[in-house]
PDB file of C-alpha atoms in Angstrom:
ATOM      1  CA  MET A 883    -108.879 -44.558  -3.609  1.00  0.00           C
ATOM      2  CA  ALA A 884    -105.529 -45.492  -4.298  1.00  0.00           C
ATOM      3  CA  GLU A 885    -103.690 -47.085  -0.953  1.00  0.00           C
ATOM      4  CA  LEU A 886    -100.274 -45.569  -0.825  1.00  0.00           C
ATOM      5  CA  LYS A 887     -97.112 -48.501  -0.809  1.00  0.00           C
ATOM      6  CA  LYS A 888     -95.107 -48.380   2.559  1.00  0.00           C
ATOM      7  CA  GLU A 889     -91.657 -48.192   1.502  1.00  0.00           C
ATOM      8  CA  THR A 890     -89.048 -50.445   3.286  1.00  0.00           C
ATOM      9  CA  ARG A 891     -86.196 -49.049   5.174  1.00  0.00           C
ATOM     10  CA  LYS A 892     -84.213 -50.235   2.390  1.00  0.00           C
ATOM     11  CA  GLU A 893     -85.821 -48.690  -0.464  1.00  0.00           C
ATOM     12  CA  ALA A 894     -86.435 -45.375   1.290  1.00  0.00           C
ATOM     13  CA  LEU A 895     -82.314 -45.424   2.270  1.00  0.00           C
ATOM     14  CA  GLY A 896     -82.130 -46.208  -1.580  1.00  0.00           C
ATOM     15  CA  ARG A 897     -84.110 -43.021  -2.868  1.00  0.00           C
ATOM     16  CA  LEU A 898     -82.164 -40.754  -0.311  1.00  0.00           C
ATOM     17  CA  PHE A 899     -79.084 -41.950  -1.227  1.00  0.00           C
ATOM     18  CA  LYS A 900     -80.289 -40.894  -4.595  1.00  0.00           C
ATOM     19  CA  GLN A 901     -81.065 -37.850  -4.276  1.00  0.00           C
ATOM     20  CA  ASN A 902     -78.623 -36.710  -2.020  1.00  0.00           C
ATOM     21  CA  GLY A 903     -75.880 -38.061  -4.429  1.00  0.00           C
ATOM     22  CA  LEU A 904     -74.604 -40.021  -1.842  1.00  0.00           C
ATOM     23  CA  VAL A 905     -71.807 -42.570  -3.613  1.00  0.00           C
ATOM     24  CA  GLN A 906     -70.962 -46.189  -1.673  1.00  0.00           C
ATOM     25  CA  GLU A 907     -67.785 -44.339  -0.550  1.00  0.00           C
ATOM     26  CA  ASP A 908     -69.599 -41.921   1.210  1.00  0.00           C
ATOM     27  CA  VAL A 909     -71.582 -44.925   3.200  1.00  0.00           C
ATOM     28  CA  TYR A 910     -71.242 -47.625   5.147  1.00  0.00           C
ATOM     29  CA  LYS A 911     -71.850 -50.157   8.037  1.00  0.00           C
ATOM     30  CA  ASP A 912     -70.829 -50.014  11.435  1.00  0.00           C
ATOM     31  CA  LYS A 913     -70.060 -52.738  13.153  1.00  0.00           C
ATOM     32  CA  ARG A 914     -72.973 -51.824  15.695  1.00  0.00           C
ATOM     33  CA  GLY A 915     -75.242 -52.470  12.847  1.00  0.00           C
ATOM     34  CA  PHE A 916     -76.399 -48.991  11.869  1.00  0.00           C
ATOM     35  CA  VAL A 917     -75.220 -47.329   8.297  1.00  0.00           C
ATOM     36  CA  ILE A 918     -73.139 -44.474   8.972  1.00  0.00           C
ATOM     37  CA  ILE A 919     -72.727 -41.524   6.723  1.00  0.00           C
ATOM     38  CA  THR A 920     -68.905 -40.205   5.932  1.00  0.00           C
ATOM     39  CA  ARG A 921     -68.558 -36.654   7.116  1.00  0.00           C
ATOM     40  CA  THR A 922     -67.440 -35.870   3.038  1.00  0.00           C
ATOM     41  CA  GLY A 923     -71.349 -37.222   2.573  1.00  0.00           C
ATOM     42  CA  ILE A 924     -72.959 -34.779   4.743  1.00  0.00           C
ATOM     43  CA  ASP A 925     -70.981 -32.061   2.965  1.00  0.00           C
ATOM     44  CA  LYS A 926     -72.380 -33.618  -0.042  1.00  0.00           C
ATOM     45  CA  ILE A 927     -75.639 -33.556   1.005  1.00  0.00           C
ATOM     46  CA  ILE A 928     -75.477 -30.159   2.375  1.00  0.00           C
ATOM     47  CA  SER A 929     -73.556 -29.026  -1.157  1.00  0.00           C
ATOM     48  CA  ASN A 930     -76.751 -31.267  -3.418  1.00  0.00           C
ATOM     49  CA  ARG A 931     -79.591 -29.404  -1.187  1.00  0.00           C
ATOM     50  CA  ASN A 932     -78.273 -25.525  -0.441  1.00  0.00           C
ATOM     51  CA  ILE A 933     -78.619 -25.828   2.500  1.00  0.00           C
ATOM     52  CA  THR A 934     -77.508 -23.511   5.126  1.00  0.00           C
ATOM     53  CA  LEU A 935     -76.445 -23.885   8.468  1.00  0.00           C
ATOM     54  CA  GLU A 936     -76.250 -21.353  11.391  1.00  0.00           C
ATOM     55  CA  TYR A 937     -74.354 -21.876  14.933  1.00  0.00           C
ATOM     56  CA  GLU A 938     -74.928 -20.396  18.059  1.00  0.00           C
ATOM     57  CA  PRO A 939     -72.482 -21.235  21.082  1.00  0.00           C
ATOM     58  CA  ILE A 940     -74.733 -22.857  24.129  1.00  0.00           C
ATOM     59  CA  VAL A 941     -71.847 -23.785  26.617  1.00  0.00           C
ATOM     60  CA  MET A 942     -68.380 -22.842  26.124  1.00  0.00           C
ATOM     61  CA  GLU A 943     -65.849 -23.943  28.365  1.00  0.00           C
ATOM     62  CA  LYS A 944     -62.754 -25.266  28.241  1.00  0.00           C
ATOM     63  CA  ASP A 945     -63.576 -29.116  28.764  1.00  0.00           C
ATOM     64  CA  TRP A 946     -67.390 -28.568  27.610  1.00  0.00           C
ATOM     65  CA  VAL A 947     -68.845 -27.167  23.977  1.00  0.00           C
ATOM     66  CA  VAL A 948     -72.435 -27.178  23.294  1.00  0.00           C
ATOM     67  CA  LEU A 949     -73.119 -25.694  19.944  1.00  0.00           C
ATOM     68  CA  ARG A 950     -76.877 -25.208  18.092  1.00  0.00           C
ATOM     69  CA  CYS A 951     -77.153 -25.126  14.495  1.00  0.00           C
ATOM     70  CA  VAL A 952     -80.002 -24.119  12.449  1.00  0.00           C
ATOM     71  CA  ALA A 953     -80.215 -26.336   8.887  1.00  0.00           C
ATOM     72  CA  GLU A 954     -82.600 -24.846   6.312  1.00  0.00           C
ATOM     73  CA  MET A 955     -82.712 -25.775   2.839  1.00  0.00           C
ATOM     74  CA  VAL A 956     -85.887 -24.825   0.495  1.00  0.00           C
ATOM     75  CA  LYS A 957     -88.662 -27.275   0.210  1.00  0.00           C
ATOM     76  CA  GLY A 958     -89.199 -29.165  -2.595  1.00  0.00           C
ATOM     77  CA  LYS A 959     -91.590 -32.209  -3.380  1.00  0.00           C
ATOM     78  CA  ASP A 960     -89.393 -34.776  -1.485  1.00  0.00           C
ATOM     79  CA  ILE A 961     -88.601 -33.383   1.833  1.00  0.00           C
ATOM     80  CA  GLY A 962     -91.057 -32.541   4.256  1.00  0.00           C
ATOM     81  CA  HIS A 963     -88.706 -29.987   6.129  1.00  0.00           C
ATOM     82  CA  THR A 964     -87.674 -26.458   6.036  1.00  0.00           C
ATOM     83  CA  ARG A 965     -85.748 -25.782   8.902  1.00  0.00           C
ATOM     84  CA  VAL A 966     -84.867 -27.977  11.679  1.00  0.00           C
ATOM     85  CA  GLU A 967     -82.683 -27.570  15.175  1.00  0.00           C
ATOM     86  CA  SER A 968     -80.432 -29.649  16.772  1.00  0.00           C
ATOM     87  CA  PHE A 969     -77.475 -29.434  19.265  1.00  0.00           C
ATOM     88  CA  GLY A 970     -73.600 -31.038  19.298  1.00  0.00           C
ATOM     89  CA  GLU A 971     -71.704 -31.528  21.895  1.00  0.00           C
ATOM     90  CA  SER A 972     -67.816 -32.510  23.107  1.00  0.00           C
ATOM     91  CA  SER A 973     -66.624 -33.207  26.263  1.00  0.00           C
ATOM     92  CA  LYS A 974     -63.028 -35.359  27.612  1.00  0.00           C
ATOM     93  CA  GLU A 975     -65.802 -38.176  27.971  1.00  0.00           C
ATOM     94  CA  ASN A 976     -67.762 -38.576  24.371  1.00  0.00           C
ATOM     95  CA  THR A 977     -65.025 -37.750  22.281  1.00  0.00           C
ATOM     96  CA  ILE A 978     -61.427 -39.971  21.885  1.00  0.00           C
ATOM     97  CA  GLY A 979     -58.383 -39.438  20.673  1.00  0.00           C
ATOM     98  CA  MET A 980     -56.910 -36.088  18.584  1.00  0.00           C
ATOM     99  CA  ALA A 981     -60.421 -35.138  18.413  1.00  0.00           C
ATOM    100  CA  GLY A 982     -61.028 -33.952  22.171  1.00  0.00           C
ATOM    101  CA  LYS A 983     -58.715 -31.320  21.743  1.00  0.00           C
ATOM    102  CA  PHE A 984     -60.479 -29.430  19.119  1.00  0.00           C
ATOM    103  CA  PRO A 985     -63.772 -29.605  21.675  1.00  0.00           C
ATOM    104  CA  VAL A 986     -65.062 -26.658  19.585  1.00  0.00           C
ATOM    105  CA  ALA A 987     -64.585 -28.353  15.997  1.00  0.00           C
ATOM    106  CA  MET A 988     -66.208 -31.368  17.017  1.00  0.00           C
ATOM    107  CA  ALA A 989     -69.559 -30.062  18.645  1.00  0.00           C
ATOM    108  CA  GLU A 990     -69.174 -27.821  15.291  1.00  0.00           C
ATOM    109  CA  LYS A 991     -69.351 -31.369  13.285  1.00  0.00           C
ATOM    110  CA  ARG A 992     -71.666 -33.351  15.417  1.00  0.00           C
ATOM    111  CA  ALA A 993     -73.992 -30.551  15.246  1.00  0.00           C
ATOM    112  CA  LYS A 994     -73.799 -30.230  11.353  1.00  0.00           C
ATOM    113  CA  SER A 995     -74.677 -34.276  10.552  1.00  0.00           C
ATOM    114  CA  ARG A 996     -77.530 -34.157  13.378  1.00  0.00           C
ATOM    115  CA  ALA A 997     -79.168 -31.455  11.770  1.00  0.00           C
ATOM    116  CA  VAL A 998     -78.277 -32.443   7.728  1.00  0.00           C
ATOM    117  CA  LEU A 999     -79.224 -35.798   8.569  1.00  0.00           C
ATOM    118  CA  MET A1000     -82.907 -35.112  10.835  1.00  0.00           C
ATOM    119  CA  LEU A1001     -83.638 -31.955   7.421  1.00  0.00           C
ATOM    120  CA  THR A1002     -83.078 -34.859   5.051  1.00  0.00           C
ATOM    121  CA  GLY A1003     -84.795 -37.701   6.395  1.00  0.00           C
ATOM    122  CA  PHE A1004     -81.803 -40.148   7.118  1.00  0.00           C
ATOM    123  CA  TYR A1005     -82.681 -39.957  10.781  1.00  0.00           C
ATOM    124  CA  GLU A1006     -86.049 -41.104  10.462  1.00  0.00           C
ATOM    125  CA  GLN A1007     -84.390 -44.558   8.338  1.00  0.00           C
ATOM    126  CA  GLY A1008     -81.462 -45.101  11.742  1.00  0.00           C
ATOM    127  CA  VAL A1009     -78.873 -43.335  10.375  1.00  0.00           C
ATOM    128  CA  TYR A1010     -75.678 -41.267  11.706  1.00  0.00           C
ATOM    129  CA  GLY A1011     -73.202 -39.218  11.118  1.00  0.00           C
ATOM    130  CA  GLN A1012     -69.220 -40.888  11.182  1.00  0.00           C
ATOM    131  CA  ASP A1013     -68.798 -37.705  13.592  1.00  0.00           C
ATOM    132  CA  GLU A1014     -71.561 -38.374  16.521  1.00  0.00           C
ATOM    133  CA  MET A1015     -69.591 -41.608  17.039  1.00  0.00           C
ATOM    134  CA  ALA A1016     -67.529 -41.129  20.927  1.00  0.00           C
ATOM    135  CA  ASP A1017     -65.440 -44.531  19.184  1.00  0.00           C
TER     136      ASP A1017
END
C-alpha cells in the first residue's frame, strides 16, 4: 500500500492559493508572523469557488454586534467541507478607527472571512482574513 505524502505548510498554502485563484497582491505576512488574506482576496475566493453566504443577526446593540454566517459551496474533489458556520463580532473594544462607526459592516466582514477561510482549508494552515485583525 502506497504511503500518502504529507504536505508541508508551504506546499499546502501554495496549493490553496492556486486552487482559489489568489496572487501575491491578495496576501501578506503580518508583522506578528501569520499570513493574511486581503478583503479583495476573500471576495476572489468566494467568486472562484461559487461560495454562497447567509447571515443571521445574533446580537444587534448600539455598541455590540454579532452575526452568524453560513458559507456553502458545491463539494469538489479538493475540499472536504461543503458547509460551515462562523460568527463575526464588532464592538468598541475590538474595532479601531472609522470601522468602529460601522459595527454591522465590520461584523459581516469578519464573519465572511472566517467562514470562507474555514470552508476552503486556509484556517487549518493558520491563515486569517484582513478584517479579523483588531489592530
